[in-house]
PDB file of C-alpha atoms in Angstrom:
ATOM      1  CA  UNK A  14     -14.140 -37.668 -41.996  1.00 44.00           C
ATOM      2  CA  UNK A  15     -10.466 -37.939 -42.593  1.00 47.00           C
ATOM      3  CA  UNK A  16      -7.781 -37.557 -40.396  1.00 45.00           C
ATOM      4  CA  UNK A  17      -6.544 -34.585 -41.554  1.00 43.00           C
ATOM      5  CA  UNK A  18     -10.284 -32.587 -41.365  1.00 44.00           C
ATOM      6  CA  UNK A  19     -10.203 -33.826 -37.576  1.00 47.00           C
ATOM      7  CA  UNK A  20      -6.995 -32.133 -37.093  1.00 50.00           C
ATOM      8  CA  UNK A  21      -7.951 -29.299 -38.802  1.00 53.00           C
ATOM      9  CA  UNK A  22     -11.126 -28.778 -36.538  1.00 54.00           C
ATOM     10  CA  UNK A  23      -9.159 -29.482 -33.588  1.00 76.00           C
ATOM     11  CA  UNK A  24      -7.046 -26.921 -34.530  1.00 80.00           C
ATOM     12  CA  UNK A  25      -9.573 -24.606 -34.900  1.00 88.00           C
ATOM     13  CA  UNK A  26     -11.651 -24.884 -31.514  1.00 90.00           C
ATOM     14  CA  UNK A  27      -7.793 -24.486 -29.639  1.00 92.00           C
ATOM     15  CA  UNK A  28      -6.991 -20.895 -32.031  1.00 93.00           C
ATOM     16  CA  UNK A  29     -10.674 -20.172 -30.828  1.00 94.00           C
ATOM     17  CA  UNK A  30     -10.340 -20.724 -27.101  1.00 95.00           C
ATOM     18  CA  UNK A  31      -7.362 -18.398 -27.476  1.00 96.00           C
ATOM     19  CA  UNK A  32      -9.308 -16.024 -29.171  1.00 96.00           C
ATOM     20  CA  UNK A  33     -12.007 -15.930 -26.232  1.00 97.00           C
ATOM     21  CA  UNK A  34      -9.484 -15.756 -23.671  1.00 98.00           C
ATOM     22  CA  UNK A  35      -7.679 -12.530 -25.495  1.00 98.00           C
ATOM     23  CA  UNK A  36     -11.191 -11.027 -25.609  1.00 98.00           C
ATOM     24  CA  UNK A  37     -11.736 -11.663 -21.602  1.00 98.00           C
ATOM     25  CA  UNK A  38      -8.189 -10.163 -20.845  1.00 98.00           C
ATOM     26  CA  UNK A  39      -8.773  -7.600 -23.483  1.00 98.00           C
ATOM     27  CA  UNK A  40     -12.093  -6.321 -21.910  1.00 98.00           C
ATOM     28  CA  UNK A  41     -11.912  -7.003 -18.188  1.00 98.00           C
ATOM     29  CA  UNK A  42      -8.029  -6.402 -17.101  1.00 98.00           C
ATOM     30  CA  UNK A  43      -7.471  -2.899 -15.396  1.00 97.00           C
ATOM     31  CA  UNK A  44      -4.988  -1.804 -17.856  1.00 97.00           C
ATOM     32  CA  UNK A  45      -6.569  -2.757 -20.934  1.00 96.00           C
ATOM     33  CA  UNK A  46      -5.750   0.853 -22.288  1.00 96.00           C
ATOM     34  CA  UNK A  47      -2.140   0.779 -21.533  1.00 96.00           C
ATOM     35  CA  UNK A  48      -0.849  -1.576 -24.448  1.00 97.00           C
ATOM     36  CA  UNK A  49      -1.709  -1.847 -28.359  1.00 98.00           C
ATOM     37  CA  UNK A  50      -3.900  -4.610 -28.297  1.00 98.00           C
ATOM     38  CA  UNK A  51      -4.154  -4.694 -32.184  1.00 97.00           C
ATOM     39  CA  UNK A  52      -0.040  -5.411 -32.211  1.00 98.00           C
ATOM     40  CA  UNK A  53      -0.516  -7.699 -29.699  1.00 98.00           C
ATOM     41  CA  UNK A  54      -2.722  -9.763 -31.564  1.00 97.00           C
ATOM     42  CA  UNK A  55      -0.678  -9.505 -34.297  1.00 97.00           C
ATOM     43  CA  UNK A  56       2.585 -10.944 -33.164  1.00 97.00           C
ATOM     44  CA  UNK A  57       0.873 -13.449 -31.514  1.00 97.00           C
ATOM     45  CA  UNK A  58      -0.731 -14.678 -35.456  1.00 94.00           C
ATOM     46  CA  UNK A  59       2.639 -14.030 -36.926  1.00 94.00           C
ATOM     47  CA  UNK A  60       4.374 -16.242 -34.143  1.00 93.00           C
ATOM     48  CA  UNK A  61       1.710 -18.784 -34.129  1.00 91.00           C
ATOM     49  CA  UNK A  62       0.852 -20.111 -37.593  1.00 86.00           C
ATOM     50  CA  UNK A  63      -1.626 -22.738 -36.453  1.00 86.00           C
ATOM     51  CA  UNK A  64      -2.819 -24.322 -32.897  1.00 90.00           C
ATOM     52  CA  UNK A  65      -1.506 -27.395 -33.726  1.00 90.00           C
ATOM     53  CA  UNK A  66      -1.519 -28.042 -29.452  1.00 92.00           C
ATOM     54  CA  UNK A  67      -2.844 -27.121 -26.251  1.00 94.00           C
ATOM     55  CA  UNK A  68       0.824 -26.014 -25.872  1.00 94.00           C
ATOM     56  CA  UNK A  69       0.605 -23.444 -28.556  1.00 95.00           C
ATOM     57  CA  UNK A  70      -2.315 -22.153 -26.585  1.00 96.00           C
ATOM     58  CA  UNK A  71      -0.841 -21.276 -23.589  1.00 96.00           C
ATOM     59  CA  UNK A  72       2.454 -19.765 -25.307  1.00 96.00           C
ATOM     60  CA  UNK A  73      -0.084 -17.193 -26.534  1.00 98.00           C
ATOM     61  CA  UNK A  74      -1.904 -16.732 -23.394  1.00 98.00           C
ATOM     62  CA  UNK A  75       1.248 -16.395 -21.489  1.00 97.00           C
ATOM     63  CA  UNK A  76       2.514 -13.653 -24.095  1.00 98.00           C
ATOM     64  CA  UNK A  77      -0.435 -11.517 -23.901  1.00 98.00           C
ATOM     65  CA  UNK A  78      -0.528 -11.493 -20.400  1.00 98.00           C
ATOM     66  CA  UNK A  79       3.570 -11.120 -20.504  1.00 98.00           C
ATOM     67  CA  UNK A  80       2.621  -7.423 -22.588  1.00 98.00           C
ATOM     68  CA  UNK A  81       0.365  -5.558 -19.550  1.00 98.00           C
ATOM     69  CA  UNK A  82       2.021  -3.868 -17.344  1.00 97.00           C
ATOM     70  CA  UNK A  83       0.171  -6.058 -14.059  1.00 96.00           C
ATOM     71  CA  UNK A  84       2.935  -7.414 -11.724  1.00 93.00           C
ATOM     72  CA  UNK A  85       0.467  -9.787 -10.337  1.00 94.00           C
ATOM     73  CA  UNK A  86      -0.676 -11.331 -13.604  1.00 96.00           C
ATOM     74  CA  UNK A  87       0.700 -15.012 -13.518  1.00 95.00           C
ATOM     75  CA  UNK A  88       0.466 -18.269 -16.067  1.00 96.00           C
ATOM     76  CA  UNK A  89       1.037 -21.644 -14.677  1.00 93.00           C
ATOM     77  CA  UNK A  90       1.935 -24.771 -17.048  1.00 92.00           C
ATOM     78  CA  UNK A  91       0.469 -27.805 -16.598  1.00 90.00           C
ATOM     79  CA  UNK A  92       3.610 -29.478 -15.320  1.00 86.00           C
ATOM     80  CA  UNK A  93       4.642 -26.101 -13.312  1.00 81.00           C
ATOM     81  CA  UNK A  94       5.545 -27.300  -9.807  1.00 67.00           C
ATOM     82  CA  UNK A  95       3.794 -23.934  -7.954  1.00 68.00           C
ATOM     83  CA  UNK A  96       0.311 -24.207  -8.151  1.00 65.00           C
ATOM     84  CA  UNK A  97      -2.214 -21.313  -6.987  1.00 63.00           C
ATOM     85  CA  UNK A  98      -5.787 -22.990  -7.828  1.00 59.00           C
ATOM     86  CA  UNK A  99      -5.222 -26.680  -7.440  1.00 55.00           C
ATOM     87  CA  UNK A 100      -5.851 -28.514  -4.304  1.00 59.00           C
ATOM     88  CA  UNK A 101      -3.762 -31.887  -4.763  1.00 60.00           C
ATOM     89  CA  UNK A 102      -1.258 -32.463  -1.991  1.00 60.00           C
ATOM     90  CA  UNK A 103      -2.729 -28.607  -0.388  1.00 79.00           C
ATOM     91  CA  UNK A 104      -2.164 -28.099   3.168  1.00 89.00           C
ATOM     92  CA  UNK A 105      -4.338 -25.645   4.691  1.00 94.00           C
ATOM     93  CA  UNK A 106      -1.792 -23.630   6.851  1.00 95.00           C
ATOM     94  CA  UNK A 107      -1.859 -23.705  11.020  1.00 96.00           C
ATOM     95  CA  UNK A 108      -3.234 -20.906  12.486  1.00 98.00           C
ATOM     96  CA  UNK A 109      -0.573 -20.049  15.076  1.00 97.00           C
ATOM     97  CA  UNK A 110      -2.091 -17.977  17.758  1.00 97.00           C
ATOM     98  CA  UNK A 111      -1.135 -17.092  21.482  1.00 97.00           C
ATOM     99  CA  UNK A 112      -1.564 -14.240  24.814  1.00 96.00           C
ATOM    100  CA  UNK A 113       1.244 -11.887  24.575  1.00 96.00           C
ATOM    101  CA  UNK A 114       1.671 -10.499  28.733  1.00 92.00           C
ATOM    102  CA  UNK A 115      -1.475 -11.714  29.721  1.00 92.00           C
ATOM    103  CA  UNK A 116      -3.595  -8.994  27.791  1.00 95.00           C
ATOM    104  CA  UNK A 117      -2.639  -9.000  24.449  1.00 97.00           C
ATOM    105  CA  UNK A 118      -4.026 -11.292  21.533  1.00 98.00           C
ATOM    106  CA  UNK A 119      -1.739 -12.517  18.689  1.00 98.00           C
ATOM    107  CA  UNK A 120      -2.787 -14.564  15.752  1.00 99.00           C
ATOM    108  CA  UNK A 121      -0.512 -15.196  12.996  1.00 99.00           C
ATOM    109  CA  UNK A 122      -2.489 -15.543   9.462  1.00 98.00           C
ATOM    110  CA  UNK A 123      -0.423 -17.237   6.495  1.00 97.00           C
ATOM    111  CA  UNK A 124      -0.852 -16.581   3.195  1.00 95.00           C
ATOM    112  CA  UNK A 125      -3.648 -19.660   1.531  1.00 94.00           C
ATOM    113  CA  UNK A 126      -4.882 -19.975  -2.352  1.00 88.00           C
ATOM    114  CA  UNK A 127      -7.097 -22.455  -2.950  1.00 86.00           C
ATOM    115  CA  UNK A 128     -10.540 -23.560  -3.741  1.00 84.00           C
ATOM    116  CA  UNK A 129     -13.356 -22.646  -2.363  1.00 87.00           C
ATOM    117  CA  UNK A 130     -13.888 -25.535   0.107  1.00 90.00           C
ATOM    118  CA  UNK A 131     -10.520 -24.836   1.951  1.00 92.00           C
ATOM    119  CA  UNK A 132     -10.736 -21.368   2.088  1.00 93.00           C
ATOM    120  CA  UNK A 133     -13.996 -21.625   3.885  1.00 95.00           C
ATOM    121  CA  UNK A 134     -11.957 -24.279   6.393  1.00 95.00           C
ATOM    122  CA  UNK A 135      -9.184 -21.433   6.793  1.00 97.00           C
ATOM    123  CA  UNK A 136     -11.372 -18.640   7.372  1.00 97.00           C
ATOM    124  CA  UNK A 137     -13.311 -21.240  10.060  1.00 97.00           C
ATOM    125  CA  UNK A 138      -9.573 -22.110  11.886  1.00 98.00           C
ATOM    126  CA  UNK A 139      -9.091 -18.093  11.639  1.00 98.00           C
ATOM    127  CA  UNK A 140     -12.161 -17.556  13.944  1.00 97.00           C
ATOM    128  CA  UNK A 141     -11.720 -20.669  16.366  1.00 97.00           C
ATOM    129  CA  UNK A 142      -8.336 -18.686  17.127  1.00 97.00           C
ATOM    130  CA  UNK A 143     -10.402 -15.182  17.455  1.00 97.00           C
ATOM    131  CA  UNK A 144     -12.729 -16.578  19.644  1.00 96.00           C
ATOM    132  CA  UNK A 145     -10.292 -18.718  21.689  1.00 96.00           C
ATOM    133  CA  UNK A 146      -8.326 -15.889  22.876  1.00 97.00           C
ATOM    134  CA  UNK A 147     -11.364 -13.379  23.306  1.00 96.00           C
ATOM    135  CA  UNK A 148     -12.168 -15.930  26.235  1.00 90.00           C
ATOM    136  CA  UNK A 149      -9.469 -13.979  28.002  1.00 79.00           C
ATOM    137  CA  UNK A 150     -11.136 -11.237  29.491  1.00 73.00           C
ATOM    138  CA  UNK A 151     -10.177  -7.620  29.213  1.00 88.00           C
ATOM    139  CA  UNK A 152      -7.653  -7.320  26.662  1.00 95.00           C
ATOM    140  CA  UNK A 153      -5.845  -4.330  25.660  1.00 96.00           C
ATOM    141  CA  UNK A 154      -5.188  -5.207  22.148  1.00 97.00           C
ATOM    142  CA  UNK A 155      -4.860  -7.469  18.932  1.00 98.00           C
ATOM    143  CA  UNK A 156      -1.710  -8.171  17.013  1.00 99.00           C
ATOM    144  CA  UNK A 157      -2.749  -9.304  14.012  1.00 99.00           C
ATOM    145  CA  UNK A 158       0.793 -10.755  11.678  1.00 99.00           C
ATOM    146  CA  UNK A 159      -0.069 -10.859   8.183  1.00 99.00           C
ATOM    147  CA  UNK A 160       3.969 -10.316   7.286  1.00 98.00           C
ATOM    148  CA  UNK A 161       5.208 -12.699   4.915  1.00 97.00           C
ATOM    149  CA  UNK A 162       1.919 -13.443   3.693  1.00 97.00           C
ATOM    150  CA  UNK A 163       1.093 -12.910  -0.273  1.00 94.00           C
ATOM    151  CA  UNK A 164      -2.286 -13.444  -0.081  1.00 94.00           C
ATOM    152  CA  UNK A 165      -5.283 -15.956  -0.884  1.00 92.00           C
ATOM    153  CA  UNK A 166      -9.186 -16.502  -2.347  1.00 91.00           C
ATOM    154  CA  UNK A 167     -11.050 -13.398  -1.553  1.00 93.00           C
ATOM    155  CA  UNK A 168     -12.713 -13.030   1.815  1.00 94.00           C
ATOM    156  CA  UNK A 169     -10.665 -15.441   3.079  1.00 96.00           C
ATOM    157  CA  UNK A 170      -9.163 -13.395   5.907  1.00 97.00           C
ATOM    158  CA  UNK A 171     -11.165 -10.911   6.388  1.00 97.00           C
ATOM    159  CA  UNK A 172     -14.386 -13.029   7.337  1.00 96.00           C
ATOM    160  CA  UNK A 173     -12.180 -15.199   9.933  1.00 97.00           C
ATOM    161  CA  UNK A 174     -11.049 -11.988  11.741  1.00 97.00           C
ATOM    162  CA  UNK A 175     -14.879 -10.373  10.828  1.00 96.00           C
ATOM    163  CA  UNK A 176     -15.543  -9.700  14.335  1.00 96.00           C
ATOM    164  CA  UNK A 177     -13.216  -6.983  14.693  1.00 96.00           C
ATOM    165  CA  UNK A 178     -14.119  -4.620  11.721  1.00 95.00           C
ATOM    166  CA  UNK A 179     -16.648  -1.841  13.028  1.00 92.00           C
ATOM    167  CA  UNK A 180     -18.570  -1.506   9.628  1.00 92.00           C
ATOM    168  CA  UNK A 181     -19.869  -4.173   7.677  1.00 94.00           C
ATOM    169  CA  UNK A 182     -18.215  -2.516   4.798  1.00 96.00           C
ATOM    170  CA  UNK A 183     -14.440  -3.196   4.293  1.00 97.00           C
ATOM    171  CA  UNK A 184     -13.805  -1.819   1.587  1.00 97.00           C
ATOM    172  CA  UNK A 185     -14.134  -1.833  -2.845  1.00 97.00           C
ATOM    173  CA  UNK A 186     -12.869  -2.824  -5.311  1.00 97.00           C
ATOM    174  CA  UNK A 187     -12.441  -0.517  -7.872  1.00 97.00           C
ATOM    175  CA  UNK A 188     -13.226  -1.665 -11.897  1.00 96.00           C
ATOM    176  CA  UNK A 189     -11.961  -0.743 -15.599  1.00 95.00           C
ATOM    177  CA  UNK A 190     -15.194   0.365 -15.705  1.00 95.00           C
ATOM    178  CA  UNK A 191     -15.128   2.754 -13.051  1.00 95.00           C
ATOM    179  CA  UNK A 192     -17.593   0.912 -10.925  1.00 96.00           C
ATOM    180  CA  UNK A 193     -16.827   0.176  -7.337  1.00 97.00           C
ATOM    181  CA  UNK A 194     -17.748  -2.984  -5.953  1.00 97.00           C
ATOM    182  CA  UNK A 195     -18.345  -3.261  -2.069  1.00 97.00           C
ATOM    183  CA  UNK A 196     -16.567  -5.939  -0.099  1.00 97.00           C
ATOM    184  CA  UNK A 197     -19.153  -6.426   2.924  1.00 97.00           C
ATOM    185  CA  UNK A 198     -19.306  -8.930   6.089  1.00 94.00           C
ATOM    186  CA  UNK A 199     -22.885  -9.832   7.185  1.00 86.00           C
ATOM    187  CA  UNK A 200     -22.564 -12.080  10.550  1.00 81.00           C
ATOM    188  CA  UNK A 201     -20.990 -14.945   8.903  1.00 92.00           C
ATOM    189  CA  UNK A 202     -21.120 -14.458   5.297  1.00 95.00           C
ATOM    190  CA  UNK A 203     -18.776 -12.431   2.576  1.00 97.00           C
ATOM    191  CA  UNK A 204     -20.270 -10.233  -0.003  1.00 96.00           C
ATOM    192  CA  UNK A 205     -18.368  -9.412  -2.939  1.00 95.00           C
ATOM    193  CA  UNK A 206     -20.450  -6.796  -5.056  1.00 94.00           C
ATOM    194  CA  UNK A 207     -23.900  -8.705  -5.009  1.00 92.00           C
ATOM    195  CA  UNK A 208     -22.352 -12.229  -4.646  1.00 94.00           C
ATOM    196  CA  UNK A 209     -21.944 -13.947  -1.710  1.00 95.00           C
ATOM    197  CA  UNK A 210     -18.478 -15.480  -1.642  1.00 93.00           C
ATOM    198  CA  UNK A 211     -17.371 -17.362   1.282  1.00 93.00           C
ATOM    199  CA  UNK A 212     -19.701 -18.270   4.790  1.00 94.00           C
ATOM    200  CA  UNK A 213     -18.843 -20.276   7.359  1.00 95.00           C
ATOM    201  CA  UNK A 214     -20.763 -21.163  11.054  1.00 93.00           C
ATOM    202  CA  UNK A 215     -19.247 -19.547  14.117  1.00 90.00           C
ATOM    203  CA  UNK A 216     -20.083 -17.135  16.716  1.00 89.00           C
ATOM    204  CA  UNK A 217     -19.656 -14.119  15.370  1.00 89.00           C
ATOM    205  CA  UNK A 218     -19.198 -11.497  17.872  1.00 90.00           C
ATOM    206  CA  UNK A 219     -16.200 -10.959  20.488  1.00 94.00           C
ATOM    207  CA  UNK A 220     -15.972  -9.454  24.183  1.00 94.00           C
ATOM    208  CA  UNK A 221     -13.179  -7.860  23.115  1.00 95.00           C
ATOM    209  CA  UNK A 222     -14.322  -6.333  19.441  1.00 93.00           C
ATOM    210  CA  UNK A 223     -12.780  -2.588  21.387  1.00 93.00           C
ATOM    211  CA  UNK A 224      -9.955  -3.388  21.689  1.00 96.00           C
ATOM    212  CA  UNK A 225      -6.847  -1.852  20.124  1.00 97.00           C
ATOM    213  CA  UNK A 226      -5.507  -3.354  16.893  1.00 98.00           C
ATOM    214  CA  UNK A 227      -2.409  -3.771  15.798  1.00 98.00           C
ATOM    215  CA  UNK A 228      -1.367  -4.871  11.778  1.00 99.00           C
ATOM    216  CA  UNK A 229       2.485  -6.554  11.241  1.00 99.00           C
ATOM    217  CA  UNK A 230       2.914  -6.049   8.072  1.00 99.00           C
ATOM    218  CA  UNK A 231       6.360  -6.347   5.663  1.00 98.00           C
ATOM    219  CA  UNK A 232       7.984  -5.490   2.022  1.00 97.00           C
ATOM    220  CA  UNK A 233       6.811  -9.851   1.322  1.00 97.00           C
ATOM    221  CA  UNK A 234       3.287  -8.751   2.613  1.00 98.00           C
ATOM    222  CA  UNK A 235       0.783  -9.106  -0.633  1.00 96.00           C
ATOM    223  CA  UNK A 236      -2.466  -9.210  -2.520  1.00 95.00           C
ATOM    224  CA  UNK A 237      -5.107  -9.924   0.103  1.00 96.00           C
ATOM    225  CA  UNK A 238      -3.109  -9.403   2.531  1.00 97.00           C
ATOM    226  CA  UNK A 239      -2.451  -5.702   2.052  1.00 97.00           C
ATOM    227  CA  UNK A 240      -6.156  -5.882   1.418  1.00 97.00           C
ATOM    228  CA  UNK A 241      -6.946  -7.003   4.901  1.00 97.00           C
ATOM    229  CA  UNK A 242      -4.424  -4.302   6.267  1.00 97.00           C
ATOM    230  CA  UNK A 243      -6.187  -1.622   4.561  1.00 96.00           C
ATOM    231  CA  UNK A 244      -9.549  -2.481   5.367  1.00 96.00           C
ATOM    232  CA  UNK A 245      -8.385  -1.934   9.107  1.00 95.00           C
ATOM    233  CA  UNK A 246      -6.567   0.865   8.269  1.00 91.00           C
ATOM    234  CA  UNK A 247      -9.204   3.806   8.325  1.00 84.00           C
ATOM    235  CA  UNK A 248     -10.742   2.061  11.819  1.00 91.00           C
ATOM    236  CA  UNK A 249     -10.032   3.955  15.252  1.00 89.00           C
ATOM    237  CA  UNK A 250      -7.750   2.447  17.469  1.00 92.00           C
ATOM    238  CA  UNK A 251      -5.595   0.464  15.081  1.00 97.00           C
ATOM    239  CA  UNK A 252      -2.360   0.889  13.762  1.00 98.00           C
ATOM    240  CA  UNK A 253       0.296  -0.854  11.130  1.00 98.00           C
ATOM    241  CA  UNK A 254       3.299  -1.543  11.984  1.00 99.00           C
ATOM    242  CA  UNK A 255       6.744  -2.778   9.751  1.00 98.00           C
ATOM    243  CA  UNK A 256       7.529  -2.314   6.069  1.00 98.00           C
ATOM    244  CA  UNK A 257       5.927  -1.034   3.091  1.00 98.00           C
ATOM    245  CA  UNK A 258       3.975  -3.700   1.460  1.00 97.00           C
ATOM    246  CA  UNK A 259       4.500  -5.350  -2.042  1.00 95.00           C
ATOM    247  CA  UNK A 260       1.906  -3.506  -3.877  1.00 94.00           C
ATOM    248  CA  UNK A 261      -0.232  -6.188  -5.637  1.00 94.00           C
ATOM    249  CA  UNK A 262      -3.371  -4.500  -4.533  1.00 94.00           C
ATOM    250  CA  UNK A 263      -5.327  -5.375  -7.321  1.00 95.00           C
ATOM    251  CA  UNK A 264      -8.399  -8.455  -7.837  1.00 94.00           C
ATOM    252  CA  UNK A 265      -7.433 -11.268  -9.731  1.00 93.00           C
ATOM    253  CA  UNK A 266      -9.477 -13.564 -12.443  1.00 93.00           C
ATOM    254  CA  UNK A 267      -8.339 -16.793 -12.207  1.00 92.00           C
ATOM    255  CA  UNK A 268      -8.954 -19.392 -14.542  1.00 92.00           C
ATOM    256  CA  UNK A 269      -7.732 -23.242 -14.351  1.00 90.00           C
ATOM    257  CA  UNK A 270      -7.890 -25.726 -17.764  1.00 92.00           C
ATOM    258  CA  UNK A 271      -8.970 -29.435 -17.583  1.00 91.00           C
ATOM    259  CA  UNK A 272      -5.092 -29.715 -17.893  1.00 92.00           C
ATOM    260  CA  UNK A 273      -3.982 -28.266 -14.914  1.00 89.00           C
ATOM    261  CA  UNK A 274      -2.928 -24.786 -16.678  1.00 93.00           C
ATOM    262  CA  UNK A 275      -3.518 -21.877 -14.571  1.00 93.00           C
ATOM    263  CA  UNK A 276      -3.734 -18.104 -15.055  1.00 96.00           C
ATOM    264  CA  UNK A 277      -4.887 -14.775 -13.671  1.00 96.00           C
ATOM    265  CA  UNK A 278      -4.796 -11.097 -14.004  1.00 98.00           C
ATOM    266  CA  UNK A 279      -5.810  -8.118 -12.702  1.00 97.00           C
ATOM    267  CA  UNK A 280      -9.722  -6.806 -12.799  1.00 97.00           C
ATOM    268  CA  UNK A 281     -10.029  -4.477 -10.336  1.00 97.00           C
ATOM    269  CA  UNK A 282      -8.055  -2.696  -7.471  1.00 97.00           C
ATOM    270  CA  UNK A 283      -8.549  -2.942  -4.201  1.00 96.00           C
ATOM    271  CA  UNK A 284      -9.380   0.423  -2.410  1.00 96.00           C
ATOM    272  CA  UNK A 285     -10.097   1.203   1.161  1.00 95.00           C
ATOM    273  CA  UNK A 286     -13.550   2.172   2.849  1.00 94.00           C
ATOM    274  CA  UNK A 287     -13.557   5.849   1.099  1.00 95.00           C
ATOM    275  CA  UNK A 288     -12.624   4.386  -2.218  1.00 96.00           C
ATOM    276  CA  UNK A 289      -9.047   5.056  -2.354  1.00 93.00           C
ATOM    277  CA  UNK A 290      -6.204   3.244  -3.617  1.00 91.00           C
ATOM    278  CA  UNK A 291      -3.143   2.076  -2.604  1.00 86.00           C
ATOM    279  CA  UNK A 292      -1.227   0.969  -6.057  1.00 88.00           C
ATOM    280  CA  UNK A 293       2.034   1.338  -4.801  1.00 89.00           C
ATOM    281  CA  UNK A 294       1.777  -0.799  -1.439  1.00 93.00           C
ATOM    282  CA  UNK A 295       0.649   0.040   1.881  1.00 95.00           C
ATOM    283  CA  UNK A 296       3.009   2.447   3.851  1.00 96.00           C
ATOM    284  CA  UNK A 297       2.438   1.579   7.611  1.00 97.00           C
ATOM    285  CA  UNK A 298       1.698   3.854  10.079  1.00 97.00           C
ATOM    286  CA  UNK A 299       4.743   3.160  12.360  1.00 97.00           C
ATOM    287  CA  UNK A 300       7.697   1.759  10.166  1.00 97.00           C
ATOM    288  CA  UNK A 301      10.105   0.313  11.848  1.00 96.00           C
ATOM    289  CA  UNK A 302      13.105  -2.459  10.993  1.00 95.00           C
ATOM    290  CA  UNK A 303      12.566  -6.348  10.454  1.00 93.00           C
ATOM    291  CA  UNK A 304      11.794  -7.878  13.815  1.00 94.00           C
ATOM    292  CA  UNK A 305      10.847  -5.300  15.525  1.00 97.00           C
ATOM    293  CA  UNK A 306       7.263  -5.178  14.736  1.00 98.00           C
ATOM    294  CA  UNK A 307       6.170  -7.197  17.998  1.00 97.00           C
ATOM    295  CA  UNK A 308       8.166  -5.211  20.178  1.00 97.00           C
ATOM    296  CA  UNK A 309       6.532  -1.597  18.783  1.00 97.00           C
ATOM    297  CA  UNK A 310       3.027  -3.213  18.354  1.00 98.00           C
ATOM    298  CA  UNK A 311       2.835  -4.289  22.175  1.00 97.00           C
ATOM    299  CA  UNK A 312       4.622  -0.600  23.355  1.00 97.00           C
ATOM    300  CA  UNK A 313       1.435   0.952  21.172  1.00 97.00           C
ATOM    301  CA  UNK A 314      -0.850  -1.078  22.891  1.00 97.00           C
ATOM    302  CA  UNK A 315       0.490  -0.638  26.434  1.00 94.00           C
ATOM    303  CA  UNK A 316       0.298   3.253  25.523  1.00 87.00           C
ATOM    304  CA  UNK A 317       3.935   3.229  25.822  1.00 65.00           C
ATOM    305  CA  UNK A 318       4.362   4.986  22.738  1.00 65.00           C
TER     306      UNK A 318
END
């Protein structure tokens, strides 16, 4: 075989990856009926006469992706210093937790994307901070400071803090499809739809599961994040507190290359325990200025407000 068949083939499985990733995007993002996907593929052929490289590849991944209207779609080079999937030279945030006047609990949860592995380790350091402070008895409340935090791997949060949710379903997640997939804790396991997606092995209840809850939340809170606000939401005895949130309520599909290339987009949108959405971001319940959040969460909890 010459040279110049090999290069030919090689071209030819690289325009066909592309191909297979248009179709994915194509069928499974949410707003697969809000662009001209015939034009799309179009100016991508026009642009791109041949997949001579990986390179030429991503360009047309990255352009498709560039034509939906989905904020939280993202494409990540190969050299690209941010990385979401990759776990080389990943720290898995502190969990910074402490008593607030003797009788209130505060854990602060940062935002973590990684692999599965990690997650699991995140959602375990989540817990150990749970069940460290419920050894303080007779709390009034939980503050619970997701602000600043634009999310993570699905389940993530929610299962460390799994104690404290009154249902074991959370919430959906709503498809292009129309079908609404439940997000549901089981002692120490995550179910998304019929999978299970995260577990990890700690005690799993709390002697202070009553307790009033309190949600910080802020214009840079995001993605899972908001999630985990609005699974809380509809519970009694909790309230948010801060700014609107960024409004990236929507599931991702992620996908890495052998490369390091990474992308995602948009499959489904997240929606609280009666199957409704918040697209635009979360609007708290008590909105008050940057800083502040503490200071209102605790008066709520004291019943001073």
């Amino acid at each position: 075989m010459s040279i110049l068949s090999c290069k030919k083939e090689n071209n030819q499985i690289i325009e066909k990856q592309f191909d297979d990733i248009y179709t994915l995007i194509k069928e499974e993002s949410i707003y697969n009926e809000h662009v001209n996907w015939t034009s799309i593929y179009l100016n991508v052929k026009d642009s791109i006469k041949a997949f001579n490289s990986l390179n030429d590849k991503y360009i047309a991944i990255e352009y498709v992706l560039s034509q939906l209207p989905d904020q939280h779609a993202f494409f990540l080079h190969p050299n690209d210093s941010i990385r979401f999937l990759s776990t080389k030279n990943k720290e898995i945030p502190k969990v910074h937790y402490k008593i607030i006047d003797k009788t209130i609990g505060y854990i602060k949860i940062n935002g973590f994307a990684a692999n599965d592995s990690l997650s699991k380790i995140y959602s375990s350091n989540i817990r150990k901070a749970l069940l460290e402070i419920d050894q303080t008895s007779d709390l009034d409340g939980w503050i619970l400071d997701v602000r600043n935090n634009q999310g993570g791997k699905v389940g993530t949060f929610a299962l460390g803090i799994s104690p404290l949710y009154s249902d074991s379903i959370i919430g959906y997640s709503k498809t292009n499809k129309l079908e609404y997939k439940p997000h549901k804790i089981s002692k120490n396991s995550y179910h998304f739809g019929s999978a299970i997606i995260n577990s990890i092995s700690q005690k799993s209840t709390l002697s202070n599961s009553k307790a009033k809850i309190a949600i910080l939340v802020n214009k840079k809170t995001a993605s899972l994040a908001e999630f985990l606000a609005l699974t809380l939401k509809s519970q009694k005895n909790t309230r948010i507190f801060g700014q609107k949130t960024t409004g990236f309520t929507t599931d991702l599909m992620t996908y890495q290359f052998v490369s390091g290339a990474e992308f995602g987009f948009s499959t489904s949108y997240m929606c609280d325990r009666d199957k409704k959405e918040q697209i635009t971001g979360l609007i708290p319940d008590v909105t008050c200025s940057d800083g502040e959040e503490v200071n209102f969460a605790i008066k709520w909890i004291k019943n001073a407000i």
